[in-house]
Amino acid sequence: MSNAGKTGLVVTAHPGDFVWRAGGAIALHAKKGYRVKIACLSFGERGESQFAWKESGATMEKVKAGRRDEAQRAAEMLGAEIEFFDAGDYPLRLTEAHFDHMVDIYRELNPSFVLTHALEDPYNFDHPNAAHFAQETRVVAQAMGHKPGAKYTYSAPPVFLFEPHQPEMCNFKPQVILNIDEVWDIKRKTFEILAAQKHLWAYYERVALQRGVQGGRNTGKPMTYGEAYQRLFPMAMEELA
């Protein structure tokens, strides 16, 4: 079945998030012919760039430029397009202009699915703020009274929350495990683009292996690498199978 014309949207607080948590889903759907767009709300220049700030002569401008370059190259390797909101991190500060633009993205892209952060994260408030932003703009995009007269075709898509760094602290439920075996090599190579967060490379390989084991046990089919997601809305089905 052709996937031409199908799209996916990823709303991420920082550059690294879409790689660690959703890189497999992005690469897999891009490989299947989906147009995948990443809305990257910040460059992660303050709190997500520890190694970059340890370099001699580091400045805000240099760190932001470095993270932008990393994110752009990571998105390209995964097969996605990326747009930067430059809303800052630690804290993430989204404006009304950002909000309106995100609604426009939903309407233009009409995504088949949305990937974003978990609803809770006591370690990083940028993450749930990004998730709330993704959800609220998804709903407002349906409202005919928002920018009345605008021409668009839009159906509110299902939302999948990707796995936070410490899921047990974020009330995260791994309801969906995606088999990413066929794109694991791409995802793992993308890790190495994120030099500012090299301390996370091995950690997220272990996460993928663990979810792969769980996916295999739940399906009875061999799976080595997986990504976990939580559904935000019920799944409508014609039959239980």
Short mmCIF file of N, CA and C in Angstrom, two decimals, residues 8-12 18 26 36-40 71 75 78 80-84:
data_model
loop_
_atom_site.label_atom_id
_atom_site.label_comp_id
_atom_site.label_asym_id
_atom_site.label_seq_id
_atom_site.Cartn_x
_atom_site.Cartn_y
_atom_site.Cartn_z
N GLY A 8 3.72 12.76 9.09
CA GLY A 8 3.85 12.63 10.53
C GLY A 8 4.46 13.90 11.11
N LEU A 9 4.08 14.24 12.33
CA LEU A 9 4.57 15.45 12.98
C LEU A 9 5.20 15.09 14.32
N VAL A 10 6.38 15.63 14.58
CA VAL A 10 7.07 15.43 15.85
C VAL A 10 7.26 16.81 16.49
N VAL A 11 6.73 16.98 17.71
CA VAL A 11 6.88 18.23 18.43
C VAL A 11 7.82 17.97 19.60
N THR A 12 9.01 18.55 19.54
CA THR A 12 10.06 18.25 20.51
C THR A 12 10.57 19.52 21.17
N PHE A 18 14.17 14.32 19.93
CA PHE A 18 13.59 13.60 18.80
C PHE A 18 14.48 12.46 18.34
N ILE A 26 10.72 8.04 13.37
CA ILE A 26 10.93 9.00 12.28
C ILE A 26 11.55 8.31 11.07
N VAL A 36 7.82 13.42 7.05
CA VAL A 36 7.88 13.63 8.50
C VAL A 36 8.48 15.00 8.78
N LYS A 37 7.77 15.78 9.58
CA LYS A 37 8.23 17.13 9.94
C LYS A 37 8.48 17.20 11.44
N ILE A 38 9.60 17.78 11.81
CA ILE A 38 9.95 17.98 13.21
C ILE A 38 9.82 19.45 13.54
N ALA A 39 8.99 19.77 14.54
CA ALA A 39 8.92 21.12 15.07
C ALA A 39 9.77 21.14 16.33
N CYS A 40 10.97 21.73 16.22
CA CYS A 40 11.94 21.75 17.33
C CYS A 40 11.80 23.10 18.03
N ALA A 71 21.15 19.32 15.03
CA ALA A 71 19.76 18.94 14.83
C ALA A 71 19.41 18.82 13.35
N ALA A 75 18.19 15.34 11.66
CA ALA A 75 16.91 15.24 10.96
C ALA A 75 17.11 14.71 9.55
N LEU A 78 17.77 11.02 9.50
CA LEU A 78 16.56 10.25 9.78
C LEU A 78 15.54 10.33 8.65
N ALA A 80 13.89 13.29 7.75
CA ALA A 80 12.84 14.24 8.09
C ALA A 80 13.24 15.67 7.77
N GLU A 81 12.26 16.55 7.72
CA GLU A 81 12.51 17.98 7.64
C GLU A 81 12.36 18.56 9.05
N ILE A 82 12.98 19.69 9.30
CA ILE A 82 12.95 20.26 10.64
C ILE A 82 12.76 21.77 10.57
N GLU A 83 11.98 22.28 11.52
CA GLU A 83 11.77 23.72 11.64
C GLU A 83 12.03 24.12 13.09
N PHE A 84 12.79 25.18 13.27
CA PHE A 84 13.17 25.63 14.61
C PHE A 84 12.31 26.83 15.04
#
